[in-house]
Amino acid sequence: FDNASREYVDELINSKFNFNDYVIEDFQFDTPSRDTSLLKTHYQVNVRNLALKAADKLVLPSIYGLYFEQYIKKSEHKIYAEVKRGFSIHDQITITLPESGGWIYSLPEKMVMTNGFFDYRIDFDIGEENELIVFRKFSVQPFQVNNEEYLEFKNLLREVTKVEKRKLVFKSKT
């Protein structure tokens, strides 16, 4: 990013977030070594009115969409999928819920999926008061999917996408 224009960096940052009213409070990146293709990013986003409050419930939309499908070359027409270069995405998202209400008293179910195509994991934990922490990992080794395996691959990918797009509902203790 050192040589990139400010417009390019702004466009890249804004493409990561699809919220109406947000402020990027911090954005940092690091490439620890020139010998490996590793990019570490850290950003903090403040989103206003992200969750909807309905009676004693707080509904949080899917905010942690993992955009892994852009790295998988696939064709419905040719019944084909391929990853030429393996990759791994690890992230941790901390969501601070409103202070009043004691929202977090049960966590969403974690999911672990390991198969011949990819490894996926999502887990949840409680941080400081009213903080929900989401841990995710998606790893793929290079592969090609032939006609016989394509339907299985597509269904596994659909399961991950469904988990990534789900809404979280919290019920108030008060």
Short mmCIF file of C-alpha atoms in Angstrom, two decimals:
data_model
loop_
_atom_site.label_atom_id
_atom_site.label_comp_id
_atom_site.label_asym_id
_atom_site.label_seq_id
_atom_site.Cartn_x
_atom_site.Cartn_y
_atom_site.Cartn_z
CA PHE A 1 0.00 0.00 0.00
CA ASP A 2 2.99 2.31 0.28
CA ASN A 3 2.84 3.20 -3.42
CA ALA A 4 -0.95 3.03 -3.79
CA SER A 5 -3.00 6.15 -4.24
CA ARG A 6 -5.17 7.34 -1.36
CA GLU A 7 -8.29 6.77 -3.50
CA TYR A 8 -7.31 3.12 -4.04
CA VAL A 9 -6.73 2.53 -0.33
CA ASP A 10 -10.05 4.22 0.56
CA GLU A 11 -11.90 2.13 -2.02
CA LEU A 12 -10.29 -1.07 -0.71
CA ILE A 13 -11.16 -0.27 2.88
CA ASN A 14 -14.75 0.74 2.06
CA SER A 15 -15.30 -2.41 -0.01
CA LYS A 16 -14.81 -4.49 3.15
CA PHE A 17 -17.77 -2.94 4.97
CA ASN A 18 -21.32 -2.81 3.70
CA PHE A 19 -22.85 -0.69 6.46
CA ASN A 20 -24.59 2.65 6.07
CA ASP A 21 -23.24 4.56 9.04
CA TYR A 22 -19.75 3.58 10.13
CA VAL A 23 -16.42 5.09 11.03
CA ILE A 24 -13.10 3.32 10.56
CA GLU A 25 -11.29 4.24 13.74
CA ASP A 26 -8.09 2.31 13.10
CA PHE A 27 -6.53 0.50 10.14
CA GLN A 28 -3.11 -1.10 10.26
CA PHE A 29 -1.36 -3.66 8.11
CA ASP A 30 1.92 -5.50 8.19
CA THR A 31 3.84 -7.83 5.92
CA PRO A 32 6.15 -9.57 8.42
CA SER A 33 8.52 -11.00 5.81
CA ARG A 34 9.29 -10.48 2.15
CA ASP A 35 9.83 -14.24 1.84
CA THR A 36 6.21 -15.19 2.54
CA SER A 37 2.95 -13.92 1.11
CA LEU A 38 1.43 -13.00 4.44
CA LEU A 39 -0.58 -9.85 5.05
CA LYS A 40 -1.71 -9.09 8.57
CA THR A 41 -4.41 -6.48 8.95
CA HIS A 42 -6.03 -4.95 12.00
CA TYR A 43 -8.91 -2.56 11.84
CA GLN A 44 -11.48 -1.16 14.20
CA VAL A 45 -14.86 -0.10 12.90
CA ASN A 46 -17.59 1.68 14.84
CA VAL A 47 -21.01 0.98 13.32
CA ARG A 48 -24.02 2.92 14.56
CA ASN A 49 -27.41 1.23 14.84
CA LEU A 50 -26.02 -2.10 13.70
CA ALA A 51 -28.34 -4.21 15.82
CA LEU A 52 -32.11 -3.94 15.90
CA LYS A 53 -33.82 -4.01 19.27
CA ALA A 54 -37.24 -5.67 19.34
CA ALA A 55 -38.88 -6.04 22.77
CA ASP A 56 -36.37 -8.01 24.87
CA LYS A 57 -34.30 -9.18 21.89
CA LEU A 58 -31.33 -7.75 20.06
CA VAL A 59 -30.93 -8.91 16.44
CA LEU A 60 -27.45 -8.60 15.00
CA PRO A 61 -27.18 -8.99 11.22
CA SER A 62 -24.42 -10.99 9.65
CA ILE A 63 -21.45 -8.69 9.98
CA TYR A 64 -18.60 -11.06 9.58
CA GLY A 65 -19.06 -12.20 6.00
CA LEU A 66 -16.02 -14.21 4.99
CA TYR A 67 -15.41 -13.41 1.36
CA PHE A 68 -13.51 -16.58 0.54
CA GLU A 69 -15.48 -17.47 -2.58
CA GLN A 70 -13.68 -14.81 -4.61
CA TYR A 71 -10.54 -16.98 -4.39
CA ILE A 72 -12.25 -20.11 -5.71
CA LYS A 73 -12.54 -20.34 -9.47
CA LYS A 74 -15.76 -22.17 -10.29
CA SER A 75 -18.16 -22.66 -13.14
CA GLU A 76 -21.71 -23.96 -12.76
CA HIS A 77 -21.87 -24.48 -16.50
CA LYS A 78 -18.72 -26.62 -16.70
CA ILE A 79 -19.32 -28.21 -13.27
CA TYR A 80 -15.83 -27.30 -12.19
CA ALA A 81 -14.05 -25.67 -9.26
CA GLU A 82 -10.40 -24.97 -8.63
CA VAL A 83 -8.03 -23.28 -6.24
CA LYS A 84 -4.62 -22.82 -7.85
CA ARG A 85 -2.95 -21.38 -4.80
CA GLY A 86 -3.82 -22.35 -1.25
CA PHE A 87 -4.70 -19.67 1.27
CA SER A 88 -5.75 -19.28 4.85
CA ILE A 89 -7.86 -16.59 6.49
CA HIS A 90 -7.80 -16.23 10.27
CA ASP A 91 -9.68 -13.48 12.00
CA GLN A 92 -11.06 -12.39 15.31
CA ILE A 93 -13.98 -10.00 15.53
CA THR A 94 -15.01 -8.30 18.76
CA ILE A 95 -18.57 -7.01 18.92
CA THR A 96 -19.49 -4.70 21.79
CA LEU A 97 -23.20 -4.85 22.57
CA PRO A 98 -25.17 -2.13 24.40
CA GLU A 99 -24.27 -1.90 28.07
CA SER A 100 -27.72 -2.30 29.52
CA GLY A 101 -29.56 -5.57 29.18
CA GLY A 102 -27.04 -8.31 29.93
CA TRP A 103 -27.42 -9.62 26.39
CA ILE A 104 -24.91 -12.44 26.30
CA TYR A 105 -25.78 -15.42 28.43
CA SER A 106 -25.66 -18.14 25.81
CA LEU A 107 -23.39 -18.31 22.81
CA PRO A 108 -24.14 -19.31 19.22
CA GLU A 109 -23.07 -22.82 18.33
CA LYS A 110 -19.56 -23.26 17.03
CA MET A 111 -18.97 -25.05 13.75
CA VAL A 112 -15.99 -27.09 12.63
CA MET A 113 -15.88 -28.53 9.13
CA THR A 114 -12.95 -30.49 7.72
CA ASN A 115 -13.14 -32.19 4.35
CA GLY A 116 -11.00 -32.85 1.30
CA PHE A 117 -11.55 -29.34 -0.04
CA PHE A 118 -11.17 -26.94 2.90
CA ASP A 119 -11.14 -26.52 6.67
CA TYR A 120 -13.56 -24.08 8.30
CA ARG A 121 -14.06 -23.16 11.92
CA ILE A 122 -16.14 -20.51 13.67
CA ASP A 123 -16.27 -20.22 17.43
CA PHE A 124 -17.64 -17.68 19.89
CA ASP A 125 -16.49 -16.49 23.29
CA ILE A 126 -17.41 -13.80 25.79
CA GLY A 127 -14.81 -11.08 26.29
CA GLU A 128 -15.11 -8.22 28.71
CA GLU A 129 -18.62 -7.22 29.75
CA ASN A 130 -21.04 -7.21 26.79
CA GLU A 131 -18.38 -8.28 24.28
CA LEU A 132 -18.92 -11.13 21.88
CA ILE A 133 -15.74 -12.44 20.29
CA VAL A 134 -15.94 -14.35 17.02
CA PHE A 135 -12.98 -16.51 15.94
CA ARG A 136 -12.85 -17.78 12.36
CA LYS A 137 -10.46 -19.81 10.29
CA PHE A 138 -10.81 -20.85 6.67
CA SER A 139 -7.96 -22.80 5.03
CA VAL A 140 -7.73 -24.19 1.53
CA GLN A 141 -5.01 -26.18 -0.18
CA PRO A 142 -4.77 -26.16 -3.98
CA PHE A 143 -7.35 -28.50 -5.52
CA GLN A 144 -9.46 -29.25 -8.57
CA VAL A 145 -13.01 -30.56 -8.32
CA ASN A 146 -14.20 -32.84 -11.08
CA ASN A 147 -17.79 -33.48 -12.19
CA GLU A 148 -18.43 -36.27 -9.66
CA GLU A 149 -17.25 -34.20 -6.67
CA TYR A 150 -18.72 -30.85 -7.68
CA LEU A 151 -22.14 -31.30 -6.06
CA GLU A 152 -20.55 -32.36 -2.76
CA PHE A 153 -18.17 -29.39 -2.89
CA LYS A 154 -21.01 -26.99 -3.69
CA ASN A 155 -23.12 -28.27 -0.78
CA LEU A 156 -20.22 -27.96 1.68
CA LEU A 157 -19.55 -24.42 0.52
CA ARG A 158 -23.25 -23.61 0.87
CA GLU A 159 -23.18 -24.78 4.53
CA VAL A 160 -20.31 -22.40 5.30
CA THR A 161 -22.03 -19.53 3.51
CA LYS A 162 -25.23 -20.19 5.48
CA VAL A 163 -23.35 -19.98 8.78
CA GLU A 164 -21.56 -16.82 7.67
CA LYS A 165 -24.83 -15.11 6.72
CA ARG A 166 -26.87 -16.03 9.79
CA LYS A 167 -28.22 -13.40 12.11
CA LEU A 168 -27.45 -13.57 15.81
CA VAL A 169 -30.31 -13.01 18.25
CA PHE A 170 -29.62 -12.11 21.87
CA LYS A 171 -32.27 -12.05 24.58
CA SER A 172 -32.03 -9.62 27.46
CA LYS A 173 -31.71 -10.97 30.99
CA THR A 174 -33.52 -7.95 32.40
#
